[in-house]
CSV table of C-alpha atoms in Angstrom, one decimal:
chain,number,residue,atom,x,y,z
A,1,UNK,CA,8.0,-20.5,26.4
A,2,UNK,CA,4.4,-19.3,26.4
A,3,UNK,CA,2.6,-19.7,29.7
A,4,UNK,CA,-0.8,-19.8,27.9
A,5,UNK,CA,-1.8,-21.3,24.5
A,6,UNK,CA,-1.4,-19.3,21.3
A,7,UNK,CA,-5.1,-18.5,20.9
A,8,UNK,CA,-5.4,-17.1,24.4
A,9,UNK,CA,-2.2,-15.1,24.0
A,10,UNK,CA,-3.4,-13.5,20.8
A,11,UNK,CA,-6.8,-12.6,22.3
A,12,UNK,CA,-5.1,-11.0,25.2
A,13,UNK,CA,-2.8,-9.0,22.9
A,14,UNK,CA,-5.7,-7.9,20.8
A,15,UNK,CA,-7.8,-6.8,23.8
A,16,UNK,CA,-4.9,-4.7,24.9
A,17,UNK,CA,-4.7,-3.1,21.5
A,18,UNK,CA,-8.3,-2.1,21.7
A,19,UNK,CA,-7.9,-0.7,25.2
A,20,UNK,CA,-4.8,1.4,24.3
A,21,UNK,CA,-5.9,2.6,20.9
A,22,UNK,CA,-9.6,3.7,21.2
A,23,UNK,CA,-11.4,5.1,18.2
A,24,UNK,CA,-9.1,3.6,15.6
A,25,UNK,CA,-11.2,0.9,13.9
A,26,UNK,CA,-9.0,0.5,10.8
A,27,UNK,CA,-5.9,-0.2,13.0
A,28,UNK,CA,-8.0,-2.6,15.1
A,29,UNK,CA,-9.0,-4.4,11.9
A,30,UNK,CA,-5.5,-4.7,10.5
A,31,UNK,CA,-4.1,-6.0,13.8
A,32,UNK,CA,-6.9,-8.5,14.2
A,33,UNK,CA,-6.4,-10.0,10.7
A,34,UNK,CA,-2.7,-10.4,11.3
A,35,UNK,CA,-2.8,-11.8,14.8
A,36,UNK,CA,-5.4,-14.4,14.1
A,37,UNK,CA,-3.6,-15.7,11.0
A,38,UNK,CA,-0.4,-16.1,13.2
A,39,UNK,CA,-1.9,-18.7,15.6
A,40,UNK,CA,-0.4,-21.7,13.7
A,41,UNK,CA,3.0,-19.9,13.6
A,42,UNK,CA,3.0,-19.3,17.4
A,43,UNK,CA,1.9,-22.9,18.1
A,44,UNK,CA,4.8,-24.2,16.0
A,45,UNK,CA,7.3,-21.6,17.0
A,46,UNK,CA,6.5,-20.6,20.7
A,47,UNK,CA,9.8,-18.8,21.1
A,48,UNK,CA,8.3,-16.0,19.0
A,49,UNK,CA,5.9,-15.2,21.9
A,50,UNK,CA,8.7,-14.3,24.3
A,51,UNK,CA,9.9,-11.9,25.5
A,52,UNK,CA,6.7,-10.1,24.6
A,53,UNK,CA,7.6,-10.0,20.9
A,54,UNK,CA,4.1,-9.9,19.6
A,55,UNK,CA,3.1,-7.2,22.2
A,56,UNK,CA,6.1,-5.1,21.0
A,57,UNK,CA,5.2,-5.7,17.4
A,58,UNK,CA,1.8,-4.1,17.6
A,59,UNK,CA,3.1,-1.0,19.4
A,60,UNK,CA,4.7,1.7,17.1
A,61,UNK,CA,8.3,2.6,18.0
A,62,UNK,CA,7.4,6.3,17.6
A,63,UNK,CA,4.3,8.4,16.7
A,64,UNK,CA,4.8,12.0,15.6
A,65,UNK,CA,1.9,14.5,15.4
A,66,UNK,CA,2.6,18.1,14.6
A,67,UNK,CA,1.0,21.4,13.5
A,68,UNK,CA,1.4,22.6,9.9
A,69,UNK,CA,0.7,26.3,9.5
A,70,UNK,CA,0.8,27.8,6.0
A,71,UNK,CA,-0.5,30.8,4.1
A,72,UNK,CA,-2.7,30.6,0.9
A,73,UNK,CA,-2.4,32.9,-2.1
A,74,UNK,CA,-4.9,35.3,-0.6
A,75,UNK,CA,-2.9,35.7,2.6
A,76,UNK,CA,-5.1,33.6,4.8
A,77,UNK,CA,-3.4,31.4,7.3
A,78,UNK,CA,-4.5,27.7,7.6
A,79,UNK,CA,-3.5,25.1,10.2
A,80,UNK,CA,-3.3,21.4,9.3
A,81,UNK,CA,-2.1,18.4,11.2
A,82,UNK,CA,0.9,16.3,10.2
A,83,UNK,CA,1.6,12.7,11.1
A,84,UNK,CA,4.4,10.2,10.9
A,85,UNK,CA,4.1,6.7,12.5
A,86,UNK,CA,7.5,5.0,12.6
A,87,UNK,CA,6.3,1.5,13.4
A,88,UNK,CA,9.2,-0.9,13.0
A,89,UNK,CA,13.0,-0.5,12.3
A,90,UNK,CA,13.8,-4.2,12.9
A,91,UNK,CA,14.8,-4.8,9.3
A,92,UNK,CA,16.0,-1.3,8.2
A,93,UNK,CA,15.1,2.4,8.2
A,94,UNK,CA,11.4,3.2,8.4
A,95,UNK,CA,9.9,3.1,4.9
A,96,UNK,CA,6.5,4.1,3.7
A,97,UNK,CA,4.5,6.8,2.0
A,98,UNK,CA,3.1,10.2,2.8
A,99,UNK,CA,-0.5,10.9,1.9
A,100,UNK,CA,-2.2,14.3,1.8
A,101,UNK,CA,-6.0,13.8,2.1
A,102,UNK,CA,-8.7,15.5,4.0
A,103,UNK,CA,-9.9,13.8,7.2
A,104,UNK,CA,-6.7,11.8,7.5
A,105,UNK,CA,-6.4,10.7,11.1
A,106,UNK,CA,-3.9,8.9,13.3
A,107,UNK,CA,-5.8,5.6,13.2
A,108,UNK,CA,-5.6,5.4,9.4
A,109,UNK,CA,-1.9,6.3,9.4
A,110,UNK,CA,-1.3,3.7,12.1
A,111,UNK,CA,-3.1,0.9,10.2
A,112,UNK,CA,-1.1,1.7,7.0
A,113,UNK,CA,2.2,1.7,8.9
A,114,UNK,CA,1.3,-1.6,10.6
A,115,UNK,CA,0.5,-3.3,7.3
A,116,UNK,CA,3.8,-1.9,6.0
A,117,UNK,CA,5.7,-4.0,8.5
A,118,UNK,CA,4.8,-7.2,6.7
A,119,UNK,CA,4.7,-5.8,3.2
A,120,UNK,CA,8.2,-4.4,3.5
A,121,UNK,CA,9.5,-7.6,5.1
A,122,UNK,CA,8.2,-9.6,2.2
A,123,UNK,CA,10.3,-7.7,-0.3
A,124,UNK,CA,13.5,-8.9,1.4
A,125,UNK,CA,15.1,-5.6,0.7
A,126,UNK,CA,16.1,-4.5,4.2
A,127,UNK,CA,13.5,-1.8,4.9
A,128,UNK,CA,11.5,-1.1,8.1
A,129,UNK,CA,8.0,0.3,8.2
A,130,UNK,CA,6.4,3.7,8.6
A,131,UNK,CA,3.6,5.8,7.2
A,132,UNK,CA,2.6,9.5,7.4
A,133,UNK,CA,0.9,12.5,5.8
A,134,UNK,CA,-1.4,15.3,6.6
A,135,UNK,CA,-5.1,16.3,6.5
A,136,UNK,CA,-4.4,18.6,3.6
A,137,UNK,CA,-6.1,18.5,0.3
A,138,UNK,CA,-3.8,19.6,-2.6
A,139,UNK,CA,-6.7,19.5,-5.1
A,140,UNK,CA,-7.6,23.0,-6.3
A,141,UNK,CA,-4.5,24.5,-4.7
A,142,UNK,CA,-2.0,26.5,-6.7
A,143,UNK,CA,1.6,25.2,-7.1
A,144,UNK,CA,2.7,28.1,-4.8
A,145,UNK,CA,0.2,27.0,-2.1
A,146,UNK,CA,1.3,23.4,-2.3
A,147,UNK,CA,4.9,24.5,-2.1
A,148,UNK,CA,4.3,26.6,1.0
A,149,UNK,CA,2.4,23.7,2.7
A,150,UNK,CA,5.1,21.2,1.8
A,151,UNK,CA,7.8,23.5,3.2
A,152,UNK,CA,6.0,24.0,6.4
A,153,UNK,CA,5.3,20.2,6.7
A,154,UNK,CA,9.0,19.3,6.1
A,155,UNK,CA,10.2,22.0,8.5
A,156,UNK,CA,8.9,19.9,11.3
A,157,UNK,CA,9.2,16.4,9.9
A,158,UNK,CA,12.9,16.8,8.7
A,159,UNK,CA,14.3,16.2,12.2
A,160,UNK,CA,12.9,12.7,12.2
A,161,UNK,CA,14.2,11.7,8.7
A,162,UNK,CA,17.4,10.5,7.2
A,163,UNK,CA,18.5,7.9,4.6
A,164,UNK,CA,19.5,5.5,7.4
A,165,UNK,CA,16.6,6.6,9.7
A,166,UNK,CA,13.3,7.2,7.9
A,167,UNK,CA,12.7,7.4,4.2
A,168,UNK,CA,9.2,8.5,3.1
A,169,UNK,CA,7.8,8.2,-0.4
A,170,UNK,CA,4.7,9.6,-2.1
A,171,UNK,CA,1.2,8.2,-1.7
A,172,UNK,CA,-2.3,9.5,-2.3
A,173,UNK,CA,-2.1,13.2,-2.9
A,174,UNK,CA,1.7,13.2,-2.9
A,175,UNK,CA,3.2,13.0,-6.4
A,176,UNK,CA,6.4,14.1,-8.0
A,177,UNK,CA,5.4,17.8,-7.5
A,178,UNK,CA,5.0,17.4,-3.7
A,179,UNK,CA,8.1,15.2,-3.4
A,180,UNK,CA,10.1,17.8,-5.2
A,181,UNK,CA,9.0,20.6,-2.8
A,182,UNK,CA,9.6,18.3,0.2
A,183,UNK,CA,13.1,17.4,-0.9
A,184,UNK,CA,14.0,21.0,-1.7
A,185,UNK,CA,13.1,22.1,1.9
A,186,UNK,CA,14.9,19.1,3.4
A,187,UNK,CA,18.0,20.0,1.5
A,188,UNK,CA,17.6,23.7,2.5
A,189,UNK,CA,17.3,22.8,6.2
A,190,UNK,CA,20.0,20.2,6.4
A,191,UNK,CA,22.5,21.6,3.9
A,192,UNK,CA,22.9,18.0,2.5
A,193,UNK,CA,22.0,16.6,-0.9
A,194,UNK,CA,20.8,13.4,0.7
A,195,UNK,CA,19.1,11.8,-2.3
A,196,UNK,CA,18.1,8.6,-0.4
A,197,UNK,CA,16.0,10.5,2.2
A,198,UNK,CA,12.9,10.5,-0.1
A,199,UNK,CA,11.8,8.2,-2.9
A,200,UNK,CA,9.5,9.0,-5.8
A,201,UNK,CA,11.8,11.7,-7.0
A,202,UNK,CA,12.1,13.0,-10.5
A,203,UNK,CA,14.1,10.8,-12.9
A,204,UNK,CA,16.6,13.6,-13.5
A,205,UNK,CA,17.5,14.1,-9.9
A,206,UNK,CA,17.7,10.7,-8.3
A,207,UNK,CA,14.4,9.1,-9.1
A,208,UNK,CA,13.8,5.6,-10.4
A,209,UNK,CA,12.3,4.5,-13.6
A,210,UNK,CA,9.1,2.4,-13.2
A,211,UNK,CA,8.3,3.9,-9.8
A,212,UNK,CA,5.0,5.4,-11.0
A,213,UNK,CA,4.0,2.1,-12.6
A,214,UNK,CA,5.4,-0.2,-9.9
A,215,UNK,CA,2.3,-0.8,-7.7
A,216,UNK,CA,0.0,-1.5,-10.6
A,217,UNK,CA,2.6,-3.6,-12.5
A,218,UNK,CA,3.5,-5.5,-9.3
A,219,UNK,CA,-0.1,-6.4,-8.6
A,220,UNK,CA,-0.5,-7.9,-12.0
A,221,UNK,CA,2.8,-9.7,-11.7
A,222,UNK,CA,1.5,-11.2,-8.5
A,223,UNK,CA,-1.8,-12.3,-10.1
A,224,UNK,CA,0.2,-13.9,-13.0
A,225,UNK,CA,2.1,-16.0,-10.4
A,226,UNK,CA,-1.2,-16.9,-8.7
A,227,UNK,CA,-2.6,-18.2,-12.0
A,228,UNK,CA,0.6,-20.0,-12.9
A,229,UNK,CA,0.2,-22.3,-9.8
A,230,UNK,CA,-2.9,-23.6,-11.6
A,231,UNK,CA,-1.3,-23.8,-15.0
A,232,UNK,CA,-3.1,-20.8,-16.3
A,233,UNK,CA,-2.0,-17.5,-18.0
A,234,UNK,CA,-3.4,-14.1,-17.7
A,235,UNK,CA,-4.2,-13.9,-21.4
A,236,UNK,CA,-7.9,-14.2,-22.1
A,237,UNK,CA,-9.2,-13.5,-18.6
A,238,UNK,CA,-11.7,-10.7,-18.0
A,239,UNK,CA,-10.5,-8.2,-15.5
A,240,UNK,CA,-12.3,-5.4,-13.6
A,241,UNK,CA,-10.6,-2.8,-11.3
A,242,UNK,CA,-11.8,-0.2,-8.9
A,243,UNK,CA,-10.2,3.2,-9.1
A,244,UNK,CA,-8.6,5.0,-12.0
A,245,UNK,CA,-5.5,6.6,-10.4
A,246,UNK,CA,-1.9,5.5,-11.0
A,247,UNK,CA,-2.3,2.0,-9.5
A,248,UNK,CA,-5.4,1.2,-11.6
A,249,UNK,CA,-4.1,2.8,-14.8
A,250,UNK,CA,-0.8,0.9,-14.7
A,251,UNK,CA,-2.4,-2.3,-13.6
A,252,UNK,CA,-4.6,-2.0,-16.7
A,253,UNK,CA,-1.5,-1.3,-18.8
A,254,UNK,CA,0.4,-4.4,-17.6
A,255,UNK,CA,-2.7,-6.7,-17.7
A,256,UNK,CA,-3.4,-5.7,-21.3
A,257,UNK,CA,0.2,-6.2,-22.2
A,258,UNK,CA,-0.1,-9.8,-20.9
A,259,UNK,CA,-3.2,-10.4,-22.9
A,260,UNK,CA,-6.0,-9.9,-20.4
A,261,UNK,CA,-9.3,-8.2,-21.4
A,262,UNK,CA,-9.7,-5.3,-19.0
A,263,UNK,CA,-13.4,-4.2,-19.3
A,264,UNK,CA,-14.2,-1.9,-16.3
A,265,UNK,CA,-12.8,0.6,-13.9
A,266,UNK,CA,-14.3,3.2,-11.5
A,267,UNK,CA,-13.8,6.6,-9.9
A,268,UNK,CA,-15.7,8.4,-7.1
A,269,UNK,CA,-18.5,9.3,-9.6
A,270,UNK,CA,-19.3,5.8,-10.8
A,271,UNK,CA,-17.9,3.2,-13.1
A,272,UNK,CA,-17.4,2.6,-16.8
A,273,UNK,CA,-17.8,-0.7,-18.7
A,274,UNK,CA,-16.3,-1.3,-22.1
A,275,UNK,CA,-16.8,-4.8,-23.3
A,276,UNK,CA,-14.4,-4.3,-26.2
A,277,UNK,CA,-11.6,-3.6,-23.7
A,278,UNK,CA,-10.8,-0.3,-22.0
A,279,UNK,CA,-8.9,2.3,-24.2
A,280,UNK,CA,-6.0,3.0,-22.0
A,281,UNK,CA,-4.7,6.0,-23.9
A,282,UNK,CA,-8.1,7.6,-23.7
A,283,UNK,CA,-8.3,6.8,-20.0
A,284,UNK,CA,-4.9,8.3,-19.3
A,285,UNK,CA,-5.8,11.5,-21.2
A,286,UNK,CA,-9.0,11.9,-19.2
A,287,UNK,CA,-7.6,11.1,-15.8
A,288,UNK,CA,-3.9,12.3,-16.0
A,289,UNK,CA,-4.2,15.2,-18.3
A,290,UNK,CA,-7.8,16.6,-18.1
A,291,UNK,CA,-8.3,15.4,-14.5
A,292,UNK,CA,-11.8,14.5,-15.7
A,293,UNK,CA,-14.5,12.0,-14.7
A,294,UNK,CA,-15.3,8.6,-16.2
A,295,UNK,CA,-18.5,9.7,-17.8
A,296,UNK,CA,-16.3,11.6,-20.2
A,297,UNK,CA,-14.9,8.2,-21.3
A,298,UNK,CA,-18.3,6.8,-22.1
A,299,UNK,CA,-19.2,10.0,-24.1
A,300,UNK,CA,-16.0,9.6,-26.2
A,301,UNK,CA,-16.0,5.8,-26.7
A,302,UNK,CA,-18.7,4.1,-28.7
A,303,UNK,CA,-20.1,1.0,-27.0
A,304,UNK,CA,-18.9,2.0,-23.5
A,305,UNK,CA,-21.4,2.7,-20.8
A,306,UNK,CA,-21.1,4.7,-17.6
A,307,UNK,CA,-23.2,4.0,-14.5
A,308,UNK,CA,-23.7,5.5,-11.1
A,309,UNK,CA,-25.9,2.6,-9.9
A,310,UNK,CA,-24.5,-0.4,-8.2
A,311,UNK,CA,-20.8,-1.1,-8.2
A,312,UNK,CA,-18.0,-2.0,-10.6
A,313,UNK,CA,-18.0,-5.4,-8.9
A,314,UNK,CA,-21.4,-6.1,-10.4
A,315,UNK,CA,-19.6,-6.6,-13.8
A,316,UNK,CA,-18.9,-10.3,-14.4
A,317,UNK,CA,-15.2,-11.0,-14.5
A,318,UNK,CA,-12.6,-13.7,-13.9
A,319,UNK,CA,-10.2,-11.3,-11.9
A,320,UNK,CA,-11.1,-8.4,-9.7
A,321,UNK,CA,-8.4,-5.9,-8.6
A,322,UNK,CA,-9.6,-3.4,-5.9
A,323,UNK,CA,-7.2,-0.5,-6.3
A,324,UNK,CA,-9.0,2.5,-4.8
A,325,UNK,CA,-9.0,2.7,-1.0
A,326,UNK,CA,-9.5,0.8,2.3
A,327,UNK,CA,-12.7,-1.1,3.0
A,328,UNK,CA,-14.2,-0.5,-0.4
A,329,UNK,CA,-15.2,-4.1,-1.3
A,330,UNK,CA,-18.0,-5.2,1.0
A,331,UNK,CA,-19.6,-8.5,1.7
A,332,UNK,CA,-22.4,-7.9,-0.9
A,333,UNK,CA,-19.8,-7.1,-3.5
A,334,UNK,CA,-17.9,-10.3,-2.8
A,335,UNK,CA,-21.2,-12.3,-3.0
A,336,UNK,CA,-21.9,-10.8,-6.4
A,337,UNK,CA,-18.3,-11.5,-7.6
A,338,UNK,CA,-18.6,-15.2,-6.5
A,339,UNK,CA,-22.0,-15.5,-8.2
A,340,UNK,CA,-20.5,-14.2,-11.4
A,341,UNK,CA,-17.6,-16.7,-11.3
A,342,UNK,CA,-14.6,-14.7,-10.2
A,343,UNK,CA,-11.4,-16.7,-9.9
A,344,UNK,CA,-8.9,-14.3,-8.4
A,345,UNK,CA,-9.2,-11.2,-6.2
A,346,UNK,CA,-5.9,-9.3,-5.6
A,347,UNK,CA,-5.6,-6.1,-3.7
A,348,UNK,CA,-3.9,-3.2,-5.4
A,349,UNK,CA,-4.9,-0.9,-2.6
A,350,UNK,CA,-4.2,-1.3,1.1
A,351,UNK,CA,-6.9,-3.4,2.9
A,352,UNK,CA,-9.7,-2.6,0.3
A,353,UNK,CA,-11.6,-5.8,1.3
A,354,UNK,CA,-13.6,-5.9,4.5
A,355,UNK,CA,-13.2,-8.9,6.7
A,356,UNK,CA,-16.7,-10.1,5.8
A,357,UNK,CA,-15.9,-9.9,2.1
A,358,UNK,CA,-12.6,-11.8,2.6
A,359,UNK,CA,-14.6,-14.5,4.4
A,360,UNK,CA,-17.0,-14.8,1.5
A,361,UNK,CA,-14.2,-15.1,-1.1
A,362,UNK,CA,-12.2,-17.6,0.9
A,363,UNK,CA,-15.3,-19.8,1.7
A,364,UNK,CA,-16.0,-19.9,-2.0
A,365,UNK,CA,-12.5,-21.0,-2.9
A,366,UNK,CA,-11.6,-17.8,-4.7
A,367,UNK,CA,-7.9,-17.1,-4.7
A,368,UNK,CA,-7.4,-14.0,-2.6
A,369,UNK,CA,-4.1,-12.0,-2.7
A,370,UNK,CA,-3.9,-9.6,0.3
A,371,UNK,CA,-2.4,-6.1,-0.3
A,372,UNK,CA,0.6,-6.7,1.8
A,373,UNK,CA,1.8,-9.2,-0.8
A,374,UNK,CA,0.0,-8.2,-4.0
A,375,UNK,CA,0.7,-4.4,-3.9
A,376,UNK,CA,4.2,-4.6,-2.5
A,377,UNK,CA,5.6,-3.6,-5.9
A,378,UNK,CA,5.5,0.1,-5.0
A,379,UNK,CA,7.6,0.0,-1.9
A,380,UNK,CA,9.9,-2.6,-3.5
A,381,UNK,CA,10.7,-0.1,-6.3
A,382,UNK,CA,11.2,2.6,-3.7
A,383,UNK,CA,13.8,0.4,-2.1
A,384,UNK,CA,15.4,-0.1,-5.5
A,385,UNK,CA,15.5,3.7,-5.8
A,386,UNK,CA,17.3,3.8,-2.5
A,387,UNK,CA,19.8,1.3,-3.8
A,388,UNK,CA,20.4,3.4,-6.9
A,389,UNK,CA,20.9,6.5,-4.8
A,390,UNK,CA,23.4,4.8,-2.5
A,391,UNK,CA,25.5,3.7,-5.4
A,392,UNK,CA,25.0,6.9,-7.4
A,393,UNK,CA,23.5,4.8,-10.2
A,394,UNK,CA,20.6,5.1,-12.6
A,395,UNK,CA,19.0,1.9,-14.0
A,396,UNK,CA,17.0,1.7,-17.2
A,397,UNK,CA,13.2,1.2,-17.1
A,398,UNK,CA,13.7,-2.4,-18.4
A,399,UNK,CA,16.2,-3.2,-15.8
A,400,UNK,CA,14.1,-1.8,-13.0
A,401,UNK,CA,11.0,-3.6,-14.1
A,402,UNK,CA,12.9,-6.8,-14.4
A,403,UNK,CA,14.0,-6.5,-10.8
A,404,UNK,CA,10.5,-5.6,-9.7
A,405,UNK,CA,9.1,-8.7,-11.4
A,406,UNK,CA,11.7,-10.8,-9.6
A,407,UNK,CA,10.7,-9.4,-6.3
A,408,UNK,CA,7.1,-10.1,-6.9
A,409,UNK,CA,7.9,-13.7,-7.9
A,410,UNK,CA,9.9,-14.1,-4.7
A,411,UNK,CA,7.1,-12.7,-2.6
A,412,UNK,CA,4.6,-15.1,-4.2
A,413,UNK,CA,7.0,-18.1,-3.6
A,414,UNK,CA,7.5,-17.1,0.1
A,415,UNK,CA,3.7,-16.8,0.6
A,416,UNK,CA,3.0,-20.2,-0.9
A,417,UNK,CA,5.9,-21.8,1.0
A,418,UNK,CA,4.8,-20.4,4.4
A,419,UNK,CA,1.1,-21.3,3.8
A,420,UNK,CA,2.2,-24.9,3.1
A,421,UNK,CA,4.5,-25.0,6.1
A,422,UNK,CA,1.8,-24.0,8.5
A,423,UNK,CA,-0.9,-26.3,7.1
A,424,UNK,CA,-3.0,-24.1,4.8
A,425,UNK,CA,-2.0,-24.4,1.2
A,426,UNK,CA,-3.3,-21.7,-1.1
A,427,UNK,CA,-4.0,-19.4,1.9
A,428,UNK,CA,-2.2,-16.3,0.9
A,429,UNK,CA,-3.3,-14.4,4.0
A,430,UNK,CA,-1.6,-16.8,6.3
A,431,UNK,CA,1.3,-17.1,3.9
A,432,UNK,CA,2.0,-13.4,3.6
A,433,UNK,CA,1.6,-12.7,7.3
A,434,UNK,CA,3.6,-15.7,8.4
A,435,UNK,CA,6.5,-15.1,6.0
A,436,UNK,CA,6.7,-11.4,6.8
A,437,UNK,CA,6.3,-12.0,10.5
A,438,UNK,CA,9.1,-14.5,10.7
A,439,UNK,CA,11.6,-12.2,9.1
A,440,UNK,CA,10.7,-9.4,11.5
A,441,UNK,CA,10.5,-11.7,14.5
A,442,UNK,CA,14.0,-13.2,13.9
A,443,UNK,CA,15.4,-9.7,13.7
A,444,UNK,CA,13.7,-8.5,16.9
A,445,UNK,CA,14.9,-11.6,18.8
A,446,UNK,CA,18.5,-10.9,17.6
A,447,UNK,CA,18.4,-7.3,18.6
A,448,UNK,CA,17.1,-7.7,22.1
A,449,UNK,CA,14.3,-6.0,24.0
A,450,UNK,CA,14.3,-2.6,22.3
């Protein structure tokens, strides 16, 4: 039993996290949000505090940093840094994406891997949590340069991977091209066609239908469940999104299919508003084929306007889906959304809302779906890909999406049930953290002090 009350115990754990992980504010933010929402859980279930279960939960099982040397097309040698944080294997092999982005650091990877613990637990699909990547920018690089980088990266990382050990996927900057190069090098080094060691593969060689669409589709499925608890449907609601990558594009696709009016999205250059409803095919052509900017959309579409002033969150809407990156939706954006009558904010990205923004939304009674629940569709479909690989099966798009929708309904139900159990109905933050934590905690207690 706890020798001190839950609040004091949590503050002590958090203080230790700050001391042992200096200079990692995103990791600090993620840990603080989870720990403080778990106070009612630890008060009701004090056995989870011993033996040092919470203290073990916030410490990664393994952190791997390594050098990645590679040669560009001109013969110049470059040196990047690779990362893999294997945070928790209590529920299964480490599972989480790899991202290739400039300025990537250990603190960012660690925060993403920590969030993955609860997200993956919520899926109920028997996967642990990890995250990784490199401070490499594939933009502007030739296929040959990307291949050489991926081969160098996998030459070091492969010794830590395995379909029963650690199963990475793609993430920002790591698409089917990069996954292909990574898998090829893994196969070359191990002399094994171990299809389940990476997810996000090509459909013709072990990949899963609906994987590209999964995070965006899953976010919209979660929003649909949030609205259903109030007897509402998605049809007729005005929706704005941040970002215009895969998550945003396929969230738009699914929202439109369910009757919503999606009127605005953004990229790093600004945002576009189309009151008639975004033309998805034009957006896909610009972003996926031309790799262009959103000002091109406004030039091609009568009635649309492009702006570099303010934010996409200035556009009045019923539903806002931040789908770009961490800490993009600030307090002032939340204030504007509330003023304009937003009903639901659900995170398609990982931790895109700052703590102050979340406070504003929750104080105003806005339904807020945290990323660990709302955007779990991507990792859920990765786990479904692992299941297909293990059985040497290939499911249709319809079958895979049906299973994805079922997982998102189950996640929503678990969040609602846990929030009610611990005294805060409609609190999806508490619900997601409590439901995910209890699954991991039960496994950790059963497996001993490891």
